[in-house]
Amino acid sequence: MSGETILSADGVGKTFGAFRALRDVSVAFPRGRLTSIIGPNGAGKSTFFNVISGALLPSEGRVVFEGRDITGLSQHLLARLGIAKSYQITSLFPQLTALENVRIAAQALVSRFGMWRPRSALPGLVDEATALLDGVGLGRRLGVPAAGLAHGEQRALEIAVALASRPRLLLLDEPTAGMSPEETRSIMELIVRLATERTVVLVEHKMKLVMNISDRVVVLHHGEVLAEGTPDEIRANDEVKRVYLGQGRPAAAGLR
Amino acid sequence: MSALRTALGRVVALCGPHRVAVMIVFFVVFPWLMPYKALAINVLILGLFAVGFNIVFGYTGLLSFGHAAFFGLGAYGCGIAIARYGLPWPLALGAGVLLAGVGAVLIGGLSIRRRGIYFAMVTLALAQLVYYIFYQAEPITGGENGLRGVDVRTIALGPVALDFLAPTVKYYFVLVFVSLALWCLSRVLESPFGAVLEAIRENETRARACGFDVDGTKLAAFVLSGLFCGLAGGLKAMHLSIVPTEVLHYQTSGLVVIMALLGGMGTFFGPFVGAAVFLLIEDQVSLVTAQWQLVAGSLFMVFVLFFPNGIWGSLLQWVGRAP
């Protein structure tokens, strides 16, 4: 499983006042794999996600993407380097149609300050956006404003928006949060499909969702890396069992 | 009623793609709808000011309380070029626009990273700074008496010299610039940059995650807005043939907020509607009572509380063409 590393966190720590949310977290994410970050509530998953996606500046350590130190780099520059993300709380352009949500994300690659020619003259963007929406199952909802979509559809739209910037690394923070079981299943199928073509890092609270689809799993606990390895190694790990036992029966946590 | 609504909706839909042309046609006959021409000129000029302000307020979602600075810089820039340096009006008008643009780069550069009320306060403070500088620089600006001698008597149009003091000539002169400005603005709003403005107004975080430089885009919008307001200011100076210090006063900043909100923020035509309604109230109600501001203020409150989309925005919503 040792491939080239696309993104790595080196000794990352984050403190909020007196609270240490992350402590010396070092993780390397291999290119072309689906890596899941799991852990019980308060493990520091979201903080870690925000640090590697550039939304939070770490108190210690650094984040390296494709050999380049990206710690503290602006969000929009990270996007242009090839990192896209979907947030835990849906973040879209609510009044714009599904199509325009994706079209504008694709536009960021070609025109950001063009003031004179009409946007409709930019070639290919609408086709590209339509294809992406087809791919996430929203091909029939192009003209609906994002705010008018069902929750599951919004999550799918957000993934299409993230894909529109043609990322080499896709970061997803609890993409199934608040979803019905059917919606969850279709989103997980989508993620598996996406992971065949690019690197995906998935932060997920529900362990059983990720165990069967991940190439690697990182378990965070109390802001530290508790375990790291293939899903089988994680299943066999006694410490992981103990941590998840506190949350309920191991079967419920997906350990069997 | 619903037939009227459908019909109006259809008219608005048909006009949409040709909004600039439709507006120009409307403005060509507009002076005959007004009690007198000078009022129509003021509607054009303040409407243009509100249109410029609307770029940051309505389209980008930034509430600036300092836009008098750009209107005033445009007016003083144009006025000083004519009154002190004797420049021909085209150069003077250009100087006013340029000065307003420089002012917008400086004020925008200092304020754009702040948000909400802090952004409003920083713009207000910096605009007041500009006000006091011009108020104190009496040898150049005329101080509290205003800048006199911004005399433009004729506009040379090839071999013909048009009498600029004739209200009709003045109105159509101003209309030419307003039309050009609206045409430019319409193109900008339709452009990829216009799409980025919408995205920022809708969700800054997502716009940033898409790869858009949100601060840079806001600054560009702010400067663009300053240029439009500067043009309005320059036209104001030529129209009045003096530049009163009030153009830079914070009340002018408040006035443009009121006009944009009254007409409909984020709509293309709304700022003119707001300017026209406000100026008509000022003109007509002040004939009856000196307390005309009470009427204007009450109407403003009614709209803010019950019709937040403004007069034009609410009308568009009613006919099913939400802004």
PDB file of C-alpha atoms in Angstrom, chain A residues 13-247:
ATOM      1  CA  GLY A  13      -1.104  20.481  16.518  1.00  0.00           C
ATOM      2  CA  LYS A  14      -4.000  22.831  17.120  1.00  0.00           C
ATOM      3  CA  THR A  15      -4.951  24.553  20.341  1.00  0.00           C
ATOM      4  CA  PHE A  16      -8.041  26.660  20.996  1.00  0.00           C
ATOM      5  CA  GLY A  17      -7.126  28.630  24.094  1.00  0.00           C
ATOM      6  CA  ALA A  18      -6.285  26.021  26.702  1.00  0.00           C
ATOM      7  CA  PHE A  19      -7.920  23.216  24.731  1.00  0.00           C
ATOM      8  CA  ARG A  20      -5.677  20.991  22.626  1.00  0.00           C
ATOM      9  CA  ALA A  21      -7.810  19.778  19.753  1.00  0.00           C
ATOM     10  CA  LEU A  22      -4.925  18.128  17.897  1.00  0.00           C
ATOM     11  CA  ARG A  23      -1.598  16.892  19.208  1.00  0.00           C
ATOM     12  CA  ASP A  24       1.324  15.956  16.983  1.00  0.00           C
ATOM     13  CA  VAL A  25      -0.744  14.398  14.200  1.00  0.00           C
ATOM     14  CA  SER A  26       1.339  13.028  11.338  1.00  0.00           C
ATOM     15  CA  VAL A  27      -0.495  11.308   8.514  1.00  0.00           C
ATOM     16  CA  ALA A  28       0.512  10.679   4.913  1.00  0.00           C
ATOM     17  CA  PHE A  29      -2.231  10.226   2.349  1.00  0.00           C
ATOM     18  CA  PRO A  30      -1.248   8.021  -0.615  1.00  0.00           C
ATOM     19  CA  ARG A  31      -2.163   9.219  -4.082  1.00  0.00           C
ATOM     20  CA  GLY A  32      -5.012   7.502  -5.833  1.00  0.00           C
ATOM     21  CA  ARG A  33      -6.424   5.938  -2.658  1.00  0.00           C
ATOM     22  CA  LEU A  34      -9.493   6.474  -0.571  1.00  0.00           C
ATOM     23  CA  THR A  35      -8.417   7.219   2.978  1.00  0.00           C
ATOM     24  CA  SER A  36     -10.991   7.592   5.717  1.00  0.00           C
ATOM     25  CA  ILE A  37     -10.507   9.479   8.943  1.00  0.00           C
ATOM     26  CA  ILE A  38     -12.708   8.124  11.678  1.00  0.00           C
ATOM     27  CA  GLY A  39     -13.037   8.571  15.393  1.00  0.00           C
ATOM     28  CA  PRO A  40     -15.620   9.083  18.084  1.00  0.00           C
ATOM     29  CA  ASN A  41     -17.224  12.453  18.792  1.00  0.00           C
ATOM     30  CA  GLY A  42     -14.702  15.085  19.810  1.00  0.00           C
ATOM     31  CA  ALA A  43     -11.772  13.118  18.411  1.00  0.00           C
ATOM     32  CA  GLY A  44     -10.630  16.138  16.423  1.00  0.00           C
ATOM     33  CA  LYS A  45     -11.750  14.896  13.007  1.00  0.00           C
ATOM     34  CA  SER A  46     -13.282  18.159  11.862  1.00  0.00           C
ATOM     35  CA  THR A  47     -10.417  20.213  13.247  1.00  0.00           C
ATOM     36  CA  PHE A  48      -8.009  17.983  11.361  1.00  0.00           C
ATOM     37  CA  PHE A  49     -10.106  18.289   8.208  1.00  0.00           C
ATOM     38  CA  ASN A  50     -10.087  22.074   8.550  1.00  0.00           C
ATOM     39  CA  VAL A  51      -6.322  22.097   8.999  1.00  0.00           C
ATOM     40  CA  ILE A  52      -5.538  19.935   5.971  1.00  0.00           C
ATOM     41  CA  SER A  53      -8.076  21.831   3.861  1.00  0.00           C
ATOM     42  CA  GLY A  54      -6.541  25.161   4.847  1.00  0.00           C
ATOM     43  CA  ALA A  55      -9.550  26.575   6.706  1.00  0.00           C
ATOM     44  CA  LEU A  56      -7.645  26.560  10.004  1.00  0.00           C
ATOM     45  CA  LEU A  57      -4.029  27.475  10.577  1.00  0.00           C
ATOM     46  CA  PRO A  58      -2.358  24.790  12.722  1.00  0.00           C
ATOM     47  CA  SER A  59      -0.646  25.908  15.929  1.00  0.00           C
ATOM     48  CA  GLU A  60       2.239  23.557  15.169  1.00  0.00           C
ATOM     49  CA  GLY A  61       3.454  21.498  12.272  1.00  0.00           C
ATOM     50  CA  ARG A  62       2.847  21.810   8.584  1.00  0.00           C
ATOM     51  CA  VAL A  63       0.749  20.485   5.738  1.00  0.00           C
ATOM     52  CA  VAL A  64       2.454  19.438   2.519  1.00  0.00           C
ATOM     53  CA  PHE A  65       0.658  18.930  -0.795  1.00  0.00           C
ATOM     54  CA  GLU A  66       2.577  17.372  -3.679  1.00  0.00           C
ATOM     55  CA  GLY A  67       5.873  18.307  -2.052  1.00  0.00           C
ATOM     56  CA  ARG A  68       4.868  21.903  -1.413  1.00  0.00           C
ATOM     57  CA  ASP A  69       4.309  23.393   2.033  1.00  0.00           C
ATOM     58  CA  ILE A  70       0.753  24.726   1.901  1.00  0.00           C
ATOM     59  CA  THR A  71       0.402  25.671   5.577  1.00  0.00           C
ATOM     60  CA  GLY A  72      -1.317  29.039   5.811  1.00  0.00           C
ATOM     61  CA  LEU A  73      -1.940  29.345   2.084  1.00  0.00           C
ATOM     62  CA  SER A  74      -5.197  31.118   1.101  1.00  0.00           C
ATOM     63  CA  GLN A  75      -8.212  28.966   0.438  1.00  0.00           C
ATOM     64  CA  HIS A  76      -8.596  30.090  -3.140  1.00  0.00           C
ATOM     65  CA  LEU A  77      -4.967  29.229  -3.913  1.00  0.00           C
ATOM     66  CA  LEU A  78      -5.421  25.743  -2.455  1.00  0.00           C
ATOM     67  CA  ALA A  79      -8.398  25.284  -4.754  1.00  0.00           C
ATOM     68  CA  ARG A  80      -6.289  26.289  -7.726  1.00  0.00           C
ATOM     69  CA  LEU A  81      -3.514  23.892  -6.670  1.00  0.00           C
ATOM     70  CA  GLY A  82      -6.033  21.058  -7.003  1.00  0.00           C
ATOM     71  CA  ILE A  83      -7.666  20.570  -3.606  1.00  0.00           C
ATOM     72  CA  ALA A  84     -11.443  20.617  -3.465  1.00  0.00           C
ATOM     73  CA  LYS A  85     -13.726  19.994  -0.538  1.00  0.00           C
ATOM     74  CA  SER A  86     -17.227  19.405   0.583  1.00  0.00           C
ATOM     75  CA  TYR A  87     -18.224  20.727   3.971  1.00  0.00           C
ATOM     76  CA  GLN A  88     -20.012  19.020   6.825  1.00  0.00           C
ATOM     77  CA  ILE A  89     -22.652  21.723   6.686  1.00  0.00           C
ATOM     78  CA  THR A  90     -23.844  22.108   3.113  1.00  0.00           C
ATOM     79  CA  SER A  91     -22.199  25.104   1.478  1.00  0.00           C
ATOM     80  CA  LEU A  92     -23.655  26.074  -1.875  1.00  0.00           C
ATOM     81  CA  PHE A  93     -24.898  29.144  -3.741  1.00  0.00           C
ATOM     82  CA  PRO A  94     -28.515  28.791  -2.563  1.00  0.00           C
ATOM     83  CA  GLN A  95     -30.328  31.088  -4.998  1.00  0.00           C
ATOM     84  CA  LEU A  96     -28.422  29.910  -8.058  1.00  0.00           C
ATOM     85  CA  THR A  97     -29.573  26.896 -10.048  1.00  0.00           C
ATOM     86  CA  ALA A  98     -27.831  23.548  -9.708  1.00  0.00           C
ATOM     87  CA  LEU A  99     -26.353  24.101 -13.157  1.00  0.00           C
ATOM     88  CA  GLU A 100     -25.043  27.579 -12.312  1.00  0.00           C
ATOM     89  CA  ASN A 101     -23.566  26.295  -9.027  1.00  0.00           C
ATOM     90  CA  VAL A 102     -21.402  23.854 -10.957  1.00  0.00           C
ATOM     91  CA  ARG A 103     -20.817  26.119 -13.959  1.00  0.00           C
ATOM     92  CA  ILE A 104     -19.374  28.883 -11.821  1.00  0.00           C
ATOM     93  CA  ALA A 105     -17.114  26.441 -10.006  1.00  0.00           C
ATOM     94  CA  ALA A 106     -15.800  25.277 -13.390  1.00  0.00           C
ATOM     95  CA  GLN A 107     -15.428  28.912 -14.463  1.00  0.00           C
ATOM     96  CA  ALA A 108     -12.851  29.471 -11.704  1.00  0.00           C
ATOM     97  CA  LEU A 109     -10.332  27.537 -13.809  1.00  0.00           C
ATOM     98  CA  VAL A 110     -10.697  29.758 -16.877  1.00  0.00           C
ATOM     99  CA  SER A 111     -11.986  33.225 -15.994  1.00  0.00           C
ATOM    100  CA  ARG A 112     -11.992  35.074 -12.699  1.00  0.00           C
ATOM    101  CA  PHE A 113     -11.803  38.735 -13.643  1.00  0.00           C
ATOM    102  CA  GLY A 114     -13.075  38.769 -17.236  1.00  0.00           C
ATOM    103  CA  MET A 115     -15.443  41.744 -17.342  1.00  0.00           C
ATOM    104  CA  TRP A 116     -16.250  42.270 -20.969  1.00  0.00           C
ATOM    105  CA  ARG A 117     -17.252  39.170 -22.891  1.00  0.00           C
ATOM    106  CA  PRO A 118     -20.489  37.541 -21.719  1.00  0.00           C
ATOM    107  CA  ARG A 119     -20.093  34.513 -19.491  1.00  0.00           C
ATOM    108  CA  SER A 120     -22.082  32.491 -22.017  1.00  0.00           C
ATOM    109  CA  ALA A 121     -19.194  32.948 -24.458  1.00  0.00           C
ATOM    110  CA  LEU A 122     -16.866  30.836 -22.309  1.00  0.00           C
ATOM    111  CA  PRO A 123     -16.777  27.560 -24.204  1.00  0.00           C
ATOM    112  CA  GLY A 124     -17.640  24.217 -22.724  1.00  0.00           C
ATOM    113  CA  LEU A 125     -18.525  25.187 -19.170  1.00  0.00           C
ATOM    114  CA  VAL A 126     -22.238  24.445 -19.403  1.00  0.00           C
ATOM    115  CA  ASP A 127     -21.571  21.075 -21.050  1.00  0.00           C
ATOM    116  CA  GLU A 128     -19.000  20.231 -18.424  1.00  0.00           C
ATOM    117  CA  ALA A 129     -21.357  21.234 -15.616  1.00  0.00           C
ATOM    118  CA  THR A 130     -24.207  19.242 -17.151  1.00  0.00           C
ATOM    119  CA  ALA A 131     -22.008  16.164 -17.419  1.00  0.00           C
ATOM    120  CA  LEU A 132     -20.890  16.480 -13.796  1.00  0.00           C
ATOM    121  CA  LEU A 133     -24.491  16.852 -12.624  1.00  0.00           C
ATOM    122  CA  ASP A 134     -25.450  13.787 -14.653  1.00  0.00           C
ATOM    123  CA  GLY A 135     -22.638  11.939 -12.948  1.00  0.00           C
ATOM    124  CA  VAL A 136     -23.954  12.673  -9.450  1.00  0.00           C
ATOM    125  CA  GLY A 137     -27.531  11.864 -10.439  1.00  0.00           C
ATOM    126  CA  LEU A 138     -28.828  15.416 -10.759  1.00  0.00           C
ATOM    127  CA  GLY A 139     -29.187  15.436 -14.532  1.00  0.00           C
ATOM    128  CA  ARG A 140     -32.905  16.150 -14.253  1.00  0.00           C
ATOM    129  CA  ARG A 141     -32.563  18.929 -11.687  1.00  0.00           C
ATOM    130  CA  LEU A 142     -30.343  21.378 -13.598  1.00  0.00           C
ATOM    131  CA  GLY A 143     -32.709  24.341 -13.412  1.00  0.00           C
ATOM    132  CA  VAL A 144     -33.668  24.010  -9.756  1.00  0.00           C
ATOM    133  CA  PRO A 145     -32.141  26.547  -7.344  1.00  0.00           C
ATOM    134  CA  ALA A 146     -29.830  24.833  -4.855  1.00  0.00           C
ATOM    135  CA  ALA A 147     -32.081  25.928  -1.999  1.00  0.00           C
ATOM    136  CA  GLY A 148     -34.969  24.033  -3.599  1.00  0.00           C
ATOM    137  CA  LEU A 149     -33.172  20.667  -3.689  1.00  0.00           C
ATOM    138  CA  ALA A 150     -33.667  17.900  -1.121  1.00  0.00           C
ATOM    139  CA  HIS A 151     -30.926  17.487   1.451  1.00  0.00           C
ATOM    140  CA  GLY A 152     -29.406  14.446  -0.234  1.00  0.00           C
ATOM    141  CA  GLU A 153     -29.478  16.210  -3.584  1.00  0.00           C
ATOM    142  CA  GLN A 154     -27.707  19.198  -2.073  1.00  0.00           C
ATOM    143  CA  ARG A 155     -24.908  16.956  -0.811  1.00  0.00           C
ATOM    144  CA  ALA A 156     -24.591  15.431  -4.272  1.00  0.00           C
ATOM    145  CA  LEU A 157     -24.574  18.925  -5.790  1.00  0.00           C
ATOM    146  CA  GLU A 158     -21.832  19.967  -3.427  1.00  0.00           C
ATOM    147  CA  ILE A 159     -19.721  17.050  -4.610  1.00  0.00           C
ATOM    148  CA  ALA A 160     -20.361  18.076  -8.228  1.00  0.00           C
ATOM    149  CA  VAL A 161     -19.309  21.643  -7.341  1.00  0.00           C
ATOM    150  CA  ALA A 162     -16.116  20.295  -5.777  1.00  0.00           C
ATOM    151  CA  LEU A 163     -15.405  18.128  -8.833  1.00  0.00           C
ATOM    152  CA  ALA A 164     -15.891  21.074 -11.182  1.00  0.00           C
ATOM    153  CA  SER A 165     -12.532  22.494 -10.135  1.00  0.00           C
ATOM    154  CA  ARG A 166     -10.964  19.240 -11.413  1.00  0.00           C
ATOM    155  CA  PRO A 167      -9.230  18.451  -8.141  1.00  0.00           C
ATOM    156  CA  ARG A 168      -6.499  15.878  -7.749  1.00  0.00           C
ATOM    157  CA  LEU A 169      -7.459  15.650  -4.088  1.00  0.00           C
ATOM    158  CA  LEU A 170     -11.054  15.599  -2.906  1.00  0.00           C
ATOM    159  CA  LEU A 171     -11.703  16.210   0.784  1.00  0.00           C
ATOM    160  CA  LEU A 172     -15.127  15.238   2.087  1.00  0.00           C
ATOM    161  CA  ASP A 173     -16.255  16.085   5.624  1.00  0.00           C
ATOM    162  CA  GLU A 174     -19.093  13.774   6.707  1.00  0.00           C
ATOM    163  CA  PRO A 175     -20.830  13.803   3.319  1.00  0.00           C
ATOM    164  CA  THR A 176     -23.670  11.651   4.645  1.00  0.00           C
ATOM    165  CA  ALA A 177     -24.480  13.804   7.677  1.00  0.00           C
ATOM    166  CA  GLY A 178     -28.233  14.065   8.150  1.00  0.00           C
ATOM    167  CA  MET A 179     -29.075  11.735   5.283  1.00  0.00           C
ATOM    168  CA  SER A 180     -31.673   9.012   5.029  1.00  0.00           C
ATOM    169  CA  PRO A 181     -30.347   5.430   4.611  1.00  0.00           C
ATOM    170  CA  GLU A 182     -31.182   5.437   0.887  1.00  0.00           C
ATOM    171  CA  GLU A 183     -29.498   8.789   0.332  1.00  0.00           C
ATOM    172  CA  THR A 184     -26.498   7.579   2.321  1.00  0.00           C
ATOM    173  CA  ARG A 185     -26.202   4.466   0.175  1.00  0.00           C
ATOM    174  CA  SER A 186     -26.293   6.405  -3.084  1.00  0.00           C
ATOM    175  CA  ILE A 187     -23.738   8.959  -1.872  1.00  0.00           C
ATOM    176  CA  MET A 188     -21.374   6.224  -0.693  1.00  0.00           C
ATOM    177  CA  GLU A 189     -21.682   4.514  -4.083  1.00  0.00           C
ATOM    178  CA  LEU A 190     -20.869   7.833  -5.706  1.00  0.00           C
ATOM    179  CA  ILE A 191     -17.803   8.292  -3.504  1.00  0.00           C
ATOM    180  CA  VAL A 192     -16.518   4.823  -4.355  1.00  0.00           C
ATOM    181  CA  ARG A 193     -16.931   5.653  -8.034  1.00  0.00           C
ATOM    182  CA  LEU A 194     -15.109   8.986  -7.624  1.00  0.00           C
ATOM    183  CA  ALA A 195     -12.266   7.331  -5.761  1.00  0.00           C
ATOM    184  CA  THR A 196     -11.390   5.228  -8.789  1.00  0.00           C
ATOM    185  CA  GLU A 197     -10.177   8.356 -10.576  1.00  0.00           C
ATOM    186  CA  ARG A 198      -8.717  10.543  -7.867  1.00  0.00           C
ATOM    187  CA  THR A 199      -7.474  10.711  -4.308  1.00  0.00           C
ATOM    188  CA  VAL A 200     -10.268  11.005  -1.767  1.00  0.00           C
ATOM    189  CA  VAL A 201     -10.006  11.775   1.921  1.00  0.00           C
ATOM    190  CA  LEU A 202     -13.211  11.093   3.761  1.00  0.00           C
ATOM    191  CA  VAL A 203     -13.952  12.212   7.301  1.00  0.00           C
ATOM    192  CA  GLU A 204     -16.719  10.098   8.751  1.00  0.00           C
ATOM    193  CA  HIS A 205     -18.265   9.579  12.146  1.00  0.00           C
ATOM    194  CA  LYS A 206     -20.046   6.342  11.280  1.00  0.00           C
ATOM    195  CA  MET A 207     -17.289   3.744  11.163  1.00  0.00           C
ATOM    196  CA  LYS A 208     -19.280   1.017   9.466  1.00  0.00           C
ATOM    197  CA  LEU A 209     -19.926   3.219   6.449  1.00  0.00           C
ATOM    198  CA  VAL A 210     -16.277   3.445   5.531  1.00  0.00           C
ATOM    199  CA  MET A 211     -14.819   0.099   6.532  1.00  0.00           C
ATOM    200  CA  ASN A 212     -15.757  -1.688   3.315  1.00  0.00           C
ATOM    201  CA  ILE A 213     -14.821   1.033   0.871  1.00  0.00           C
ATOM    202  CA  SER A 214     -11.594   2.537   2.224  1.00  0.00           C
ATOM    203  CA  ASP A 215      -8.093   1.619   1.166  1.00  0.00           C
ATOM    204  CA  ARG A 216      -6.740   3.049   4.398  1.00  0.00           C
ATOM    205  CA  VAL A 217      -8.263   4.145   7.668  1.00  0.00           C
ATOM    206  CA  VAL A 218      -6.880   6.636  10.173  1.00  0.00           C
ATOM    207  CA  VAL A 219      -8.424   6.586  13.639  1.00  0.00           C
ATOM    208  CA  LEU A 220      -8.251   9.787  15.659  1.00  0.00           C
ATOM    209  CA  HIS A 221      -8.913   9.829  19.377  1.00  0.00           C
ATOM    210  CA  HIS A 222      -8.531  12.784  21.756  1.00  0.00           C
ATOM    211  CA  GLY A 223      -6.748  14.715  19.033  1.00  0.00           C
ATOM    212  CA  GLU A 224      -4.120  12.052  18.397  1.00  0.00           C
ATOM    213  CA  VAL A 225      -3.638   9.277  15.864  1.00  0.00           C
ATOM    214  CA  LEU A 226      -4.770   6.137  17.648  1.00  0.00           C
ATOM    215  CA  ALA A 227      -4.283   3.737  14.771  1.00  0.00           C
ATOM    216  CA  GLU A 228      -3.620   3.757  11.056  1.00  0.00           C
ATOM    217  CA  GLY A 229      -3.767   1.010   8.467  1.00  0.00           C
ATOM    218  CA  THR A 230      -5.938  -1.074   6.210  1.00  0.00           C
ATOM    219  CA  PRO A 231      -9.542  -1.650   7.280  1.00  0.00           C
ATOM    220  CA  ASP A 232      -8.620  -5.211   8.338  1.00  0.00           C
ATOM    221  CA  GLU A 233      -5.791  -3.968  10.515  1.00  0.00           C
ATOM    222  CA  ILE A 234      -8.106  -1.427  12.103  1.00  0.00           C
ATOM    223  CA  ARG A 235     -10.771  -4.045  12.755  1.00  0.00           C
ATOM    224  CA  ALA A 236      -8.171  -6.188  14.512  1.00  0.00           C
ATOM    225  CA  ASN A 237      -6.776  -3.328  16.569  1.00  0.00           C
ATOM    226  CA  ASP A 238      -7.497  -3.746  20.277  1.00  0.00           C
ATOM    227  CA  GLU A 239      -7.166  -0.078  21.129  1.00  0.00           C
ATOM    228  CA  VAL A 240      -9.661   0.883  18.440  1.00  0.00           C
ATOM    229  CA  LYS A 241     -12.075  -1.700  19.783  1.00  0.00           C
ATOM    230  CA  ARG A 242     -11.720  -0.282  23.267  1.00  0.00           C
ATOM    231  CA  VAL A 243     -12.360   3.284  22.130  1.00  0.00           C
ATOM    232  CA  TYR A 244     -15.385   2.321  20.092  1.00  0.00           C
ATOM    233  CA  LEU A 245     -16.678   0.023  22.846  1.00  0.00           C
ATOM    234  CA  GLY A 246     -17.245   3.092  24.932  1.00  0.00           C
ATOM    235  CA  GLN A 247     -19.701   4.161  22.267  1.00  0.00           C
TER     236      GLN A 247
END
